[in-house]
Amino acid sequence: MPSFSRPDWSGRFNRLERACADLPVDALVCSSPVSIRYLSGFAGSAGLLVLVPNRPPILLVDGRYAASVADDIAADRIAPVTIELVERRYEGGLATLLDRLHLTTVGFEAAHVTVAALEAWKKVTPATQWRATEQLVERLRIIKDDAEQQILRRAGRLLAGVARALPELVSTGLTERGIASAIDDAIERAGFSAPAFTTIVASGPHSAHPHARPTDRELRAGDLVVLDFGGVLDGYCVDLTRMAVVGQPTADAFALYAAVRDAHRAAVDTVRPGIPASAIDAAARDVLTSRGFGDAFVHATGHGLGLEVHEDPRIGRADGGDSERIERGMVFTIEPGAYVSQRGGVRLEDDVLVTTDGCEVLTDAPRDLLVV
Amino acid sequence: MPSFSRPDWSGRFNRLERACADLPVDALVCSSPVSIRYLSGFAGSAGLLVLVPNRPPILLVDGRYAASVADDIAADRIAPVTIELVERRYEGGLATLLDRLHLTTVGFEAAHVTVAALEAWKKVTPATQWRATEQLVERLRIIKDDAEQQILRRAGRLLAGVARALPELVSTGLTERGIASAIDDAIERAGFSAPAFTTIVASGPHSAHPHARPTDRELRAGDLVVLDFGGVLDGYCVDLTRMAVVGQPTADAFALYAAVRDAHRAAVDTVRPGIPASAIDAAARDVLTSRGFGDAFVHATGHGLGLEVHEDPRIGRADGGDSERIERGMVFTIEPGAYVSQRGGVRLEDDVLVTTDGCEVLTDAPRDLLVV
């Protein structure tokens, strides 16, 4: 077993400090729980992380968390932050801190702070100039560092193990909900702390809905069945989709499956540093279009994975503007699909880590149409 | 079995329309997934609901949801909304709609719309006057209507059933994580669609952390064990905490338990319409203070339950301002606790529905200290 490396907290903090250097701010207040977790390891549901150059990050928490945060720092489970206890309301604690440290120009995460929250902060910090920032922490998170790659590799292997067990979990006589429950149990047994999202088991006509939720529908002969599930390991999400069919597939169903399988392969084969994300999407979309399923592919080819199950980069059409450039260390899904109303849908999904000259498939498990 | 009533969509919509009548707005854009679900039944992860007086609500969704929304409307599973398909970006679809319907003064949910999102909306709607609104839908949600009370009653009974099974799920030789997993399985078997939050099993010193997460720690003699778990049924959350002890409790541990038990009872006995929420908190806090645990009660006595596991009303100290007045039809937790660093903590939690002259405990199951 390799030993797992401790997150490089100071590396993350230094990169953020460099990203902030061009901004005219004395400090950055992170309020997004994901940003806070990425920068400090603190994973509570409330808290503010205040970053001031040349100081340890300051974590504002309320009484519910104070004891556990101190324990976590002592045990080296989270970054060595300075704890600032909030007595009542977070905005009050924040105002006191900014005042004490003479911080007057302060950045905030505009994509996370609501209009109402900013108003509340402004009310108690009349001397503060608040500056909207965007994508500062998200831009760091898009490239996974060594500790993150280790976790995601391990998570991918565990999820592939669950995929390999699908023949034992999916059978006729079961409902979508029953199969989803069996998959969730397998995810937990594999060592994940939780499913990464509500497991999708979508059979027959339901498979034509990309975001279907499991129902009490029993599998029936001829059904295509979308099995889309994921797990959270040490806070990081992985995500995988495989397909089953009840009995031998019709020629139409198999053609749909084969088109998606080939689109998936074409997209994976395209991944390498330096190309725009849209080139990966185009590789999948071209295959589906050539088989007559271009309009049936109603979503993007993939999305980033990390502390969130949907994060940057978006692997989709260029959409008018520039498409993200693929870089080494990115981790994202490749999940083309094709959905034909009333008849059924197919999706195949894996997670890839971009390497120097291509990608590593983190969730390597058979992609065959599983006949049940 | 009673038959379950369909949500009164038009009632909810009409109450919202009345709440908006005083505002100078032509329309209200709901972007909070919870508001959208409450008003329409739509439970997707993306979408905007636009409410215009004397029109059916308009649901903007993207291609991933269009087919399932149409099915859900046809099957009467969601409100009869008008579907507006968004081609690319939601702000673009929103701009097109506002322009087509000549809506110029438009309310938005300030507690949900981020500073960045509002900027993006403003950019594509230069002629629109955007007005911040707060708590419009939340104020409606605070009083549960008949359909919601039915679901919450049923959910409370199911969760009480899980609590009654705790003697079979908790035993020495198990880890916190193993017990949490057994509880999660019981929650699923009971018929819930998911746990309402990450189940807390906090033993020994961990029990002193109100928000502890399960670890691989095995139960040890003398441990107090906090068991805090919940379930989601038809979108609605219920939440319950019971206590176990490994072997016979010490006198100190029992005194801590008994203080919390009595605080819990005092708070439940206080609930009735017309009083301020802070009176319920004070009832619990007074008991704990009189036993010497006033400072050990580091959180509020309770929180509302509904589509969110934490929603209004907050059952806490008056906190300077006015405290929420308790009304018939509110549903909230009563969960006093006391936490002594290193030694351990105790919490007991039930969910109550406010009736005409008191409350109905929805999660009625024994509150005894379970000796394992």
mmCIF file of N, CA and C in Angstrom, chain B residues 110-228:
data_model
loop_
_atom_site.group_PDB
_atom_site.id
_atom_site.type_symbol
_atom_site.label_atom_id
_atom_site.label_comp_id
_atom_site.label_asym_id
_atom_site.label_seq_id
_atom_site.Cartn_x
_atom_site.Cartn_y
_atom_site.Cartn_z
ATOM 1 N N ALA B 110 -33.123 37.137 -3.004
ATOM 2 C CA ALA B 110 -31.798 37.677 -2.653
ATOM 3 C C ALA B 110 -30.988 36.720 -1.781
ATOM 4 N N ALA B 111 -31.661 35.841 -1.057
ATOM 5 C CA ALA B 111 -30.923 34.913 -0.204
ATOM 6 C C ALA B 111 -30.419 33.709 -0.993
ATOM 7 N N HIS B 112 -30.767 33.640 -2.273
ATOM 8 C CA HIS B 112 -30.330 32.501 -3.090
ATOM 9 C C HIS B 112 -29.515 32.922 -4.288
ATOM 10 N N VAL B 113 -29.802 34.086 -4.835
ATOM 11 C CA VAL B 113 -29.080 34.535 -6.025
ATOM 12 C C VAL B 113 -27.730 35.081 -5.578
ATOM 13 N N THR B 114 -26.664 34.587 -6.181
ATOM 14 C CA THR B 114 -25.347 35.081 -5.798
ATOM 15 C C THR B 114 -25.082 36.415 -6.493
ATOM 16 N N VAL B 115 -24.106 37.107 -5.949
ATOM 17 C CA VAL B 115 -23.711 38.388 -6.528
ATOM 18 C C VAL B 115 -23.321 38.187 -7.993
ATOM 19 N N ALA B 116 -22.621 37.109 -8.289
ATOM 20 C CA ALA B 116 -22.177 36.854 -9.664
ATOM 21 C C ALA B 116 -23.361 36.530 -10.579
ATOM 22 N N ALA B 117 -24.326 35.757 -10.078
ATOM 23 C CA ALA B 117 -25.478 35.395 -10.913
ATOM 24 C C ALA B 117 -26.307 36.632 -11.249
ATOM 25 N N LEU B 118 -26.507 37.490 -10.258
ATOM 26 C CA LEU B 118 -27.292 38.698 -10.521
ATOM 27 C C LEU B 118 -26.591 39.562 -11.575
ATOM 28 N N GLU B 119 -25.278 39.657 -11.490
ATOM 29 C CA GLU B 119 -24.531 40.421 -12.503
ATOM 30 C C GLU B 119 -24.761 39.836 -13.897
ATOM 31 N N ALA B 120 -24.744 38.503 -13.976
ATOM 32 C CA ALA B 120 -24.945 37.843 -15.276
ATOM 33 C C ALA B 120 -26.363 38.109 -15.794
ATOM 34 N N TRP B 121 -27.341 38.084 -14.913
ATOM 35 C CA TRP B 121 -28.717 38.372 -15.337
ATOM 36 C C TRP B 121 -28.838 39.818 -15.816
ATOM 37 N N LYS B 122 -28.234 40.720 -15.046
ATOM 38 C CA LYS B 122 -28.356 42.144 -15.388
ATOM 39 C C LYS B 122 -27.760 42.429 -16.768
ATOM 40 N N LYS B 123 -26.676 41.744 -17.068
ATOM 41 C CA LYS B 123 -25.979 41.968 -18.330
ATOM 42 C C LYS B 123 -26.890 41.696 -19.530
ATOM 43 N N VAL B 124 -27.721 40.652 -19.425
ATOM 44 C CA VAL B 124 -28.547 40.275 -20.584
ATOM 45 C C VAL B 124 -29.964 40.856 -20.495
ATOM 46 N N THR B 125 -30.266 41.572 -19.414
ATOM 47 C CA THR B 125 -31.598 42.185 -19.282
ATOM 48 C C THR B 125 -31.434 43.664 -18.946
ATOM 49 N N PRO B 126 -30.832 44.425 -19.851
ATOM 50 C CA PRO B 126 -30.523 45.824 -19.515
ATOM 51 C C PRO B 126 -31.763 46.654 -19.191
ATOM 52 N N ALA B 127 -32.949 46.238 -19.691
ATOM 53 C CA ALA B 127 -34.153 47.045 -19.462
ATOM 54 C C ALA B 127 -34.879 46.641 -18.176
ATOM 55 N N THR B 128 -34.403 45.583 -17.514
ATOM 56 C CA THR B 128 -35.129 45.069 -16.343
ATOM 57 C C THR B 128 -34.673 45.750 -15.059
ATOM 58 N N GLN B 129 -35.647 46.115 -14.228
ATOM 59 C CA GLN B 129 -35.354 46.572 -12.870
ATOM 60 C C GLN B 129 -35.407 45.354 -11.963
ATOM 61 N N TRP B 130 -34.295 44.974 -11.393
ATOM 62 C CA TRP B 130 -34.267 43.806 -10.505
ATOM 63 C C TRP B 130 -34.489 44.248 -9.067
ATOM 64 N N ARG B 131 -35.446 43.637 -8.389
ATOM 65 C CA ARG B 131 -35.753 43.984 -6.990
ATOM 66 C C ARG B 131 -35.460 42.796 -6.079
ATOM 67 N N ALA B 132 -34.612 43.025 -5.084
ATOM 68 C CA ALA B 132 -34.310 41.971 -4.109
ATOM 69 C C ALA B 132 -35.549 41.670 -3.273
ATOM 70 N N THR B 133 -35.895 40.400 -3.145
ATOM 71 C CA THR B 133 -36.949 40.012 -2.201
ATOM 72 C C THR B 133 -36.323 39.024 -1.222
ATOM 73 N N GLU B 134 -36.882 38.968 -0.037
ATOM 74 C CA GLU B 134 -36.367 37.998 0.923
ATOM 75 C C GLU B 134 -37.516 37.289 1.615
ATOM 76 N N GLN B 135 -37.318 35.985 1.805
ATOM 77 C CA GLN B 135 -38.213 35.220 2.674
ATOM 78 C C GLN B 135 -39.632 35.098 2.139
ATOM 79 N N LEU B 136 -39.866 35.358 0.870
ATOM 80 C CA LEU B 136 -41.243 35.253 0.380
ATOM 81 C C LEU B 136 -41.718 33.803 0.429
ATOM 82 N N VAL B 137 -40.984 32.919 -0.214
ATOM 83 C CA VAL B 137 -41.395 31.512 -0.238
ATOM 84 C C VAL B 137 -41.118 30.860 1.118
ATOM 85 N N GLU B 138 -40.002 31.239 1.743
ATOM 86 C CA GLU B 138 -39.663 30.679 3.053
ATOM 87 C C GLU B 138 -40.775 30.955 4.074
ATOM 88 N N ARG B 139 -41.377 32.150 4.015
ATOM 89 C CA ARG B 139 -42.452 32.468 4.960
ATOM 90 C C ARG B 139 -43.672 31.591 4.720
ATOM 91 N N LEU B 140 -43.913 31.221 3.482
ATOM 92 C CA LEU B 140 -45.031 30.303 3.228
ATOM 93 C C LEU B 140 -44.697 28.913 3.754
ATOM 94 N N ARG B 141 -43.453 28.499 3.531
ATOM 95 C CA ARG B 141 -43.058 27.126 3.861
ATOM 96 C C ARG B 141 -43.081 26.858 5.357
ATOM 97 N N ILE B 142 -43.006 27.908 6.144
ATOM 98 C CA ILE B 142 -42.877 27.743 7.591
ATOM 99 C C ILE B 142 -44.130 27.100 8.202
ATOM 100 N N ILE B 143 -45.279 27.342 7.572
ATOM 101 C CA ILE B 143 -46.521 26.689 8.027
ATOM 102 C C ILE B 143 -46.810 25.540 7.058
ATOM 103 N N LYS B 144 -46.830 24.336 7.570
ATOM 104 C CA LYS B 144 -47.018 23.175 6.700
ATOM 105 C C LYS B 144 -48.498 22.993 6.367
ATOM 106 N N ASP B 145 -48.805 22.825 5.086
ATOM 107 C CA ASP B 145 -50.197 22.594 4.694
ATOM 108 C C ASP B 145 -50.553 21.117 4.865
ATOM 109 N N ASP B 146 -51.801 20.770 4.555
ATOM 110 C CA ASP B 146 -52.263 19.413 4.865
ATOM 111 C C ASP B 146 -51.402 18.336 4.216
ATOM 112 N N ALA B 147 -51.075 18.529 2.948
ATOM 113 C CA ALA B 147 -50.285 17.512 2.252
ATOM 114 C C ALA B 147 -48.928 17.347 2.928
ATOM 115 N N GLU B 148 -48.351 18.447 3.358
ATOM 116 C CA GLU B 148 -47.037 18.377 4.014
ATOM 117 C C GLU B 148 -47.130 17.722 5.393
ATOM 118 N N GLN B 149 -48.184 18.054 6.128
ATOM 119 C CA GLN B 149 -48.345 17.445 7.458
ATOM 120 C C GLN B 149 -48.501 15.936 7.339
ATOM 121 N N GLN B 150 -49.242 15.501 6.309
ATOM 122 C CA GLN B 150 -49.406 14.054 6.103
ATOM 123 C C GLN B 150 -48.064 13.383 5.876
ATOM 124 N N ILE B 151 -47.252 13.996 5.030
ATOM 125 C CA ILE B 151 -45.949 13.393 4.731
ATOM 126 C C ILE B 151 -45.083 13.383 5.987
ATOM 127 N N LEU B 152 -45.063 14.503 6.713
ATOM 128 C CA LEU B 152 -44.186 14.609 7.880
ATOM 129 C C LEU B 152 -44.638 13.666 9.004
ATOM 130 N N ARG B 153 -45.947 13.494 9.155
ATOM 131 C CA ARG B 153 -46.443 12.528 10.150
ATOM 132 C C ARG B 153 -45.972 11.122 9.816
ATOM 133 N N ARG B 154 -46.128 10.776 8.547
ATOM 134 C CA ARG B 154 -45.736 9.441 8.109
ATOM 135 C C ARG B 154 -44.221 9.273 8.278
ATOM 136 N N ALA B 155 -43.478 10.295 7.896
ATOM 137 C CA ALA B 155 -42.013 10.234 8.011
ATOM 138 C C ALA B 155 -41.601 10.098 9.475
ATOM 139 N N GLY B 156 -42.260 10.836 10.355
ATOM 140 C CA GLY B 156 -41.949 10.763 11.779
ATOM 141 C C GLY B 156 -42.195 9.361 12.329
ATOM 142 N N ARG B 157 -43.317 8.753 11.901
ATOM 143 C CA ARG B 157 -43.605 7.384 12.365
ATOM 144 C C ARG B 157 -42.541 6.408 11.885
ATOM 145 N N LEU B 158 -42.140 6.564 10.624
ATOM 146 C CA LEU B 158 -41.113 5.657 10.091
ATOM 147 C C LEU B 158 -39.790 5.835 10.830
ATOM 148 N N LEU B 159 -39.445 7.089 11.144
ATOM 149 C CA LEU B 159 -38.163 7.328 11.814
ATOM 150 C C LEU B 159 -38.205 6.824 13.256
ATOM 151 N N ALA B 160 -39.364 6.956 13.886
ATOM 152 C CA ALA B 160 -39.515 6.407 15.240
ATOM 153 C C ALA B 160 -39.318 4.889 15.190
ATOM 154 N N GLY B 161 -39.768 4.280 14.100
ATOM 155 C CA GLY B 161 -39.567 2.832 13.936
ATOM 156 C C GLY B 161 -38.083 2.486 13.887
ATOM 157 N N VAL B 162 -37.308 3.312 13.193
ATOM 158 C CA VAL B 162 -35.859 3.076 13.148
ATOM 159 C C VAL B 162 -35.278 3.233 14.554
ATOM 160 N N ALA B 163 -35.748 4.245 15.293
ATOM 161 C CA ALA B 163 -35.246 4.465 16.656
ATOM 162 C C ALA B 163 -35.552 3.260 17.546
ATOM 163 N N ARG B 164 -36.731 2.681 17.351
ATOM 164 C CA ARG B 164 -37.088 1.512 18.170
ATOM 165 C C ARG B 164 -36.199 0.310 17.873
ATOM 166 N N ALA B 165 -35.611 0.305 16.677
ATOM 167 C CA ALA B 165 -34.738 -0.815 16.305
ATOM 168 C C ALA B 165 -33.302 -0.603 16.777
ATOM 169 N N LEU B 166 -32.997 0.546 17.409
ATOM 170 C CA LEU B 166 -31.604 0.825 17.797
ATOM 171 C C LEU B 166 -30.980 -0.272 18.675
ATOM 172 N N PRO B 167 -31.747 -0.878 19.604
ATOM 173 C CA PRO B 167 -31.113 -1.928 20.419
ATOM 174 C C PRO B 167 -30.491 -3.044 19.573
ATOM 175 N N GLU B 168 -31.039 -3.262 18.363
ATOM 176 C CA GLU B 168 -30.456 -4.309 17.504
ATOM 177 C C GLU B 168 -29.287 -3.790 16.673
ATOM 178 N N LEU B 169 -29.154 -2.481 16.581
ATOM 179 C CA LEU B 169 -28.153 -1.920 15.663
ATOM 180 C C LEU B 169 -26.880 -1.470 16.377
ATOM 181 N N VAL B 170 -27.008 -1.209 17.682
ATOM 182 C CA VAL B 170 -25.872 -0.656 18.430
ATOM 183 C C VAL B 170 -25.342 -1.721 19.372
ATOM 184 N N SER B 171 -24.070 -2.064 19.251
ATOM 185 C CA SER B 171 -23.510 -2.987 20.231
ATOM 186 C C SER B 171 -22.008 -2.811 20.295
ATOM 187 N N THR B 172 -21.422 -3.288 21.381
ATOM 188 C CA THR B 172 -19.970 -3.229 21.525
ATOM 189 C C THR B 172 -19.357 -4.087 20.425
ATOM 190 N N GLY B 173 -18.116 -3.791 20.100
ATOM 191 C CA GLY B 173 -17.445 -4.522 19.020
ATOM 192 C C GLY B 173 -17.650 -3.857 17.677
ATOM 193 N N LEU B 174 -18.599 -2.908 17.618
ATOM 194 C CA LEU B 174 -18.818 -2.186 16.359
ATOM 195 C C LEU B 174 -18.112 -0.839 16.404
ATOM 196 N N THR B 175 -17.787 -0.329 15.224
ATOM 197 C CA THR B 175 -17.232 1.029 15.129
ATOM 198 C C THR B 175 -18.382 2.009 14.915
ATOM 199 N N GLU B 176 -18.071 3.286 15.127
ATOM 200 C CA GLU B 176 -19.060 4.341 14.850
ATOM 201 C C GLU B 176 -19.559 4.212 13.412
ATOM 202 N N ARG B 177 -18.612 4.012 12.500
ATOM 203 C CA ARG B 177 -18.974 3.935 11.094
ATOM 204 C C ARG B 177 -19.875 2.717 10.819
ATOM 205 N N GLY B 178 -19.564 1.606 11.465
ATOM 206 C CA GLY B 178 -20.371 0.395 11.267
ATOM 207 C C GLY B 178 -21.799 0.605 11.757
ATOM 208 N N ILE B 179 -21.936 1.275 12.895
ATOM 209 C CA ILE B 179 -23.276 1.534 13.425
ATOM 210 C C ILE B 179 -24.019 2.514 12.512
ATOM 211 N N ALA B 180 -23.304 3.544 12.047
ATOM 212 C CA ALA B 180 -23.934 4.528 11.155
ATOM 213 C C ALA B 180 -24.444 3.832 9.893
ATOM 214 N N SER B 181 -23.654 2.907 9.396
ATOM 215 C CA SER B 181 -24.039 2.192 8.188
ATOM 216 C C SER B 181 -25.288 1.334 8.443
ATOM 217 N N ALA B 182 -25.346 0.696 9.613
ATOM 218 C CA ALA B 182 -26.524 -0.115 9.953
ATOM 219 C C ALA B 182 -27.760 0.780 10.090
ATOM 220 N N ILE B 183 -27.575 1.959 10.664
ATOM 221 C CA ILE B 183 -28.700 2.895 10.782
ATOM 222 C C ILE B 183 -29.147 3.353 9.393
ATOM 223 N N ASP B 184 -28.184 3.649 8.532
ATOM 224 C CA ASP B 184 -28.534 4.078 7.168
ATOM 225 C C ASP B 184 -29.327 2.986 6.440
ATOM 226 N N ASP B 185 -28.920 1.746 6.616
ATOM 227 C CA ASP B 185 -29.664 0.648 5.987
ATOM 228 C C ASP B 185 -31.092 0.598 6.537
ATOM 229 N N ALA B 186 -31.215 0.780 7.843
ATOM 230 C CA ALA B 186 -32.552 0.739 8.455
ATOM 231 C C ALA B 186 -33.406 1.898 7.947
ATOM 232 N N ILE B 187 -32.778 3.045 7.725
ATOM 233 C CA ILE B 187 -33.506 4.205 7.191
ATOM 234 C C ILE B 187 -34.034 3.881 5.796
ATOM 235 N N GLU B 188 -33.188 3.272 5.018
ATOM 236 C CA GLU B 188 -33.603 2.924 3.652
ATOM 237 C C GLU B 188 -34.702 1.857 3.688
ATOM 238 N N ARG B 189 -34.515 0.831 4.516
ATOM 239 C CA ARG B 189 -35.525 -0.232 4.598
ATOM 240 C C ARG B 189 -36.860 0.310 5.080
ATOM 241 N N ALA B 190 -36.808 1.337 5.911
ATOM 242 C CA ALA B 190 -38.052 1.909 6.439
ATOM 243 C C ALA B 190 -38.866 2.586 5.345
ATOM 244 N N GLY B 191 -38.225 2.874 4.214
ATOM 245 C CA GLY B 191 -38.965 3.477 3.106
ATOM 246 C C GLY B 191 -38.541 4.888 2.759
ATOM 247 N N PHE B 192 -37.541 5.401 3.466
ATOM 248 C CA PHE B 192 -37.039 6.734 3.124
ATOM 249 C C PHE B 192 -36.250 6.665 1.824
ATOM 250 N N SER B 193 -36.256 7.775 1.081
ATOM 251 C CA SER B 193 -35.483 7.777 -0.160
ATOM 252 C C SER B 193 -34.005 7.968 0.119
ATOM 253 N N ALA B 194 -33.668 8.555 1.248
ATOM 254 C CA ALA B 194 -32.253 8.796 1.591
ATOM 255 C C ALA B 194 -32.168 9.234 3.039
ATOM 256 N N PRO B 195 -30.986 9.105 3.655
ATOM 257 C CA PRO B 195 -30.791 9.769 4.939
ATOM 258 C C PRO B 195 -30.910 11.290 4.725
ATOM 259 N N ALA B 196 -31.381 12.002 5.736
ATOM 260 C CA ALA B 196 -31.574 13.454 5.591
ATOM 261 C C ALA B 196 -30.250 14.209 5.718
ATOM 262 N N PHE B 197 -29.240 13.537 6.265
ATOM 263 C CA PHE B 197 -27.898 14.142 6.434
ATOM 264 C C PHE B 197 -26.981 12.988 6.801
ATOM 265 N N THR B 198 -25.689 13.283 6.902
ATOM 266 C CA THR B 198 -24.740 12.232 7.268
ATOM 267 C C THR B 198 -25.014 11.814 8.710
ATOM 268 N N THR B 199 -25.391 10.563 8.882
ATOM 269 C CA THR B 199 -25.739 10.046 10.202
ATOM 270 C C THR B 199 -24.580 10.253 11.181
ATOM 271 N N ILE B 200 -24.936 10.744 12.363
ATOM 272 C CA ILE B 200 -23.928 10.965 13.401
ATOM 273 C C ILE B 200 -23.964 9.800 14.392
ATOM 274 N N VAL B 201 -22.833 9.144 14.538
ATOM 275 C CA VAL B 201 -22.647 8.200 15.642
ATOM 276 C C VAL B 201 -21.368 8.665 16.317
ATOM 277 N N ALA B 202 -21.496 9.244 17.497
ATOM 278 C CA ALA B 202 -20.358 9.889 18.159
ATOM 279 C C ALA B 202 -20.202 9.271 19.535
ATOM 280 N N SER B 203 -19.100 8.576 19.732
ATOM 281 C CA SER B 203 -18.920 7.803 20.965
ATOM 282 C C SER B 203 -17.820 8.388 21.831
ATOM 283 N N GLY B 204 -17.961 8.174 23.137
ATOM 284 C CA GLY B 204 -16.916 8.594 24.075
ATOM 285 C C GLY B 204 -16.606 10.076 23.911
ATOM 286 N N PRO B 205 -15.318 10.437 23.800
ATOM 287 C CA PRO B 205 -14.960 11.858 23.675
ATOM 288 C C PRO B 205 -15.586 12.507 22.434
ATOM 289 N N HIS B 206 -15.806 11.724 21.377
ATOM 290 C CA HIS B 206 -16.421 12.295 20.170
ATOM 291 C C HIS B 206 -17.824 12.834 20.444
ATOM 292 N N SER B 207 -18.499 12.256 21.415
ATOM 293 C CA SER B 207 -19.874 12.685 21.690
ATOM 294 C C SER B 207 -19.913 14.133 22.184
ATOM 295 N N ALA B 208 -18.752 14.657 22.577
ATOM 296 C CA ALA B 208 -18.700 16.062 23.018
ATOM 297 C C ALA B 208 -18.714 17.032 21.843
ATOM 298 N N HIS B 209 -18.661 16.508 20.604
ATOM 299 C CA HIS B 209 -18.701 17.353 19.406
ATOM 300 C C HIS B 209 -20.080 17.242 18.768
ATOM 301 N N PRO B 210 -20.865 18.290 18.848
ATOM 302 C CA PRO B 210 -22.243 18.190 18.345
ATOM 303 C C PRO B 210 -22.328 17.711 16.896
ATOM 304 N N HIS B 211 -21.326 18.048 16.072
ATOM 305 C CA HIS B 211 -21.407 17.700 14.649
ATOM 306 C C HIS B 211 -20.378 16.657 14.249
ATOM 307 N N ALA B 212 -20.043 15.762 15.168
ATOM 308 C CA ALA B 212 -19.022 14.748 14.873
ATOM 309 C C ALA B 212 -19.434 13.896 13.684
ATOM 310 N N ARG B 213 -18.459 13.431 12.935
ATOM 311 C CA ARG B 213 -18.727 12.446 11.884
ATOM 312 C C ARG B 213 -18.233 11.080 12.331
ATOM 313 N N PRO B 214 -18.923 10.026 11.902
ATOM 314 C CA PRO B 214 -18.527 8.688 12.349
ATOM 315 C C PRO B 214 -17.087 8.365 11.950
ATOM 316 N N THR B 215 -16.373 7.736 12.837
ATOM 317 C CA THR B 215 -14.989 7.322 12.580
ATOM 318 C C THR B 215 -14.890 5.806 12.741
ATOM 319 N N ASP B 216 -13.658 5.306 12.686
ATOM 320 C CA ASP B 216 -13.456 3.869 12.882
ATOM 321 C C ASP B 216 -13.257 3.510 14.355
ATOM 322 N N ARG B 217 -13.563 4.440 15.245
ATOM 323 C CA ARG B 217 -13.446 4.167 16.675
ATOM 324 C C ARG B 217 -14.470 3.112 17.094
ATOM 325 N N GLU B 218 -13.995 2.111 17.833
ATOM 326 C CA GLU B 218 -14.907 1.090 18.361
ATOM 327 C C GLU B 218 -15.495 1.555 19.696
ATOM 328 N N LEU B 219 -16.719 1.167 19.953
ATOM 329 C CA LEU B 219 -17.329 1.514 21.244
ATOM 330 C C LEU B 219 -16.517 0.905 22.382
ATOM 331 N N ARG B 220 -16.385 1.683 23.461
ATOM 332 C CA ARG B 220 -15.635 1.205 24.629
ATOM 333 C C ARG B 220 -16.481 1.361 25.885
ATOM 334 N N ALA B 221 -16.149 0.568 26.891
ATOM 335 C CA ALA B 221 -16.896 0.621 28.149
ATOM 336 C C ALA B 221 -16.942 2.063 28.661
ATOM 337 N N GLY B 222 -18.102 2.489 29.082
ATOM 338 C CA GLY B 222 -18.256 3.822 29.654
ATOM 339 C C GLY B 222 -18.633 4.890 28.645
ATOM 340 N N ASP B 223 -18.521 4.572 27.349
ATOM 341 C CA ASP B 223 -18.842 5.576 26.328
ATOM 342 C C ASP B 223 -20.296 6.024 26.389
ATOM 343 N N LEU B 224 -20.503 7.319 26.283
ATOM 344 C CA LEU B 224 -21.800 7.834 25.862
ATOM 345 C C LEU B 224 -21.786 7.833 24.341
ATOM 346 N N VAL B 225 -22.931 7.510 23.719
ATOM 347 C CA VAL B 225 -22.976 7.444 22.254
ATOM 348 C C VAL B 225 -24.180 8.248 21.757
ATOM 349 N N VAL B 226 -23.882 9.298 21.003
ATOM 350 C CA VAL B 226 -24.932 10.103 20.378
ATOM 351 C C VAL B 226 -25.300 9.462 19.043
ATOM 352 N N LEU B 227 -26.592 9.218 18.836
ATOM 353 C CA LEU B 227 -27.088 8.602 17.596
ATOM 354 C C LEU B 227 -28.079 9.577 16.973
ATOM 355 N N ASP B 228 -27.652 10.283 15.950
ATOM 356 C CA ASP B 228 -28.449 11.376 15.376
ATOM 357 C C ASP B 228 -28.615 11.088 13.889
#
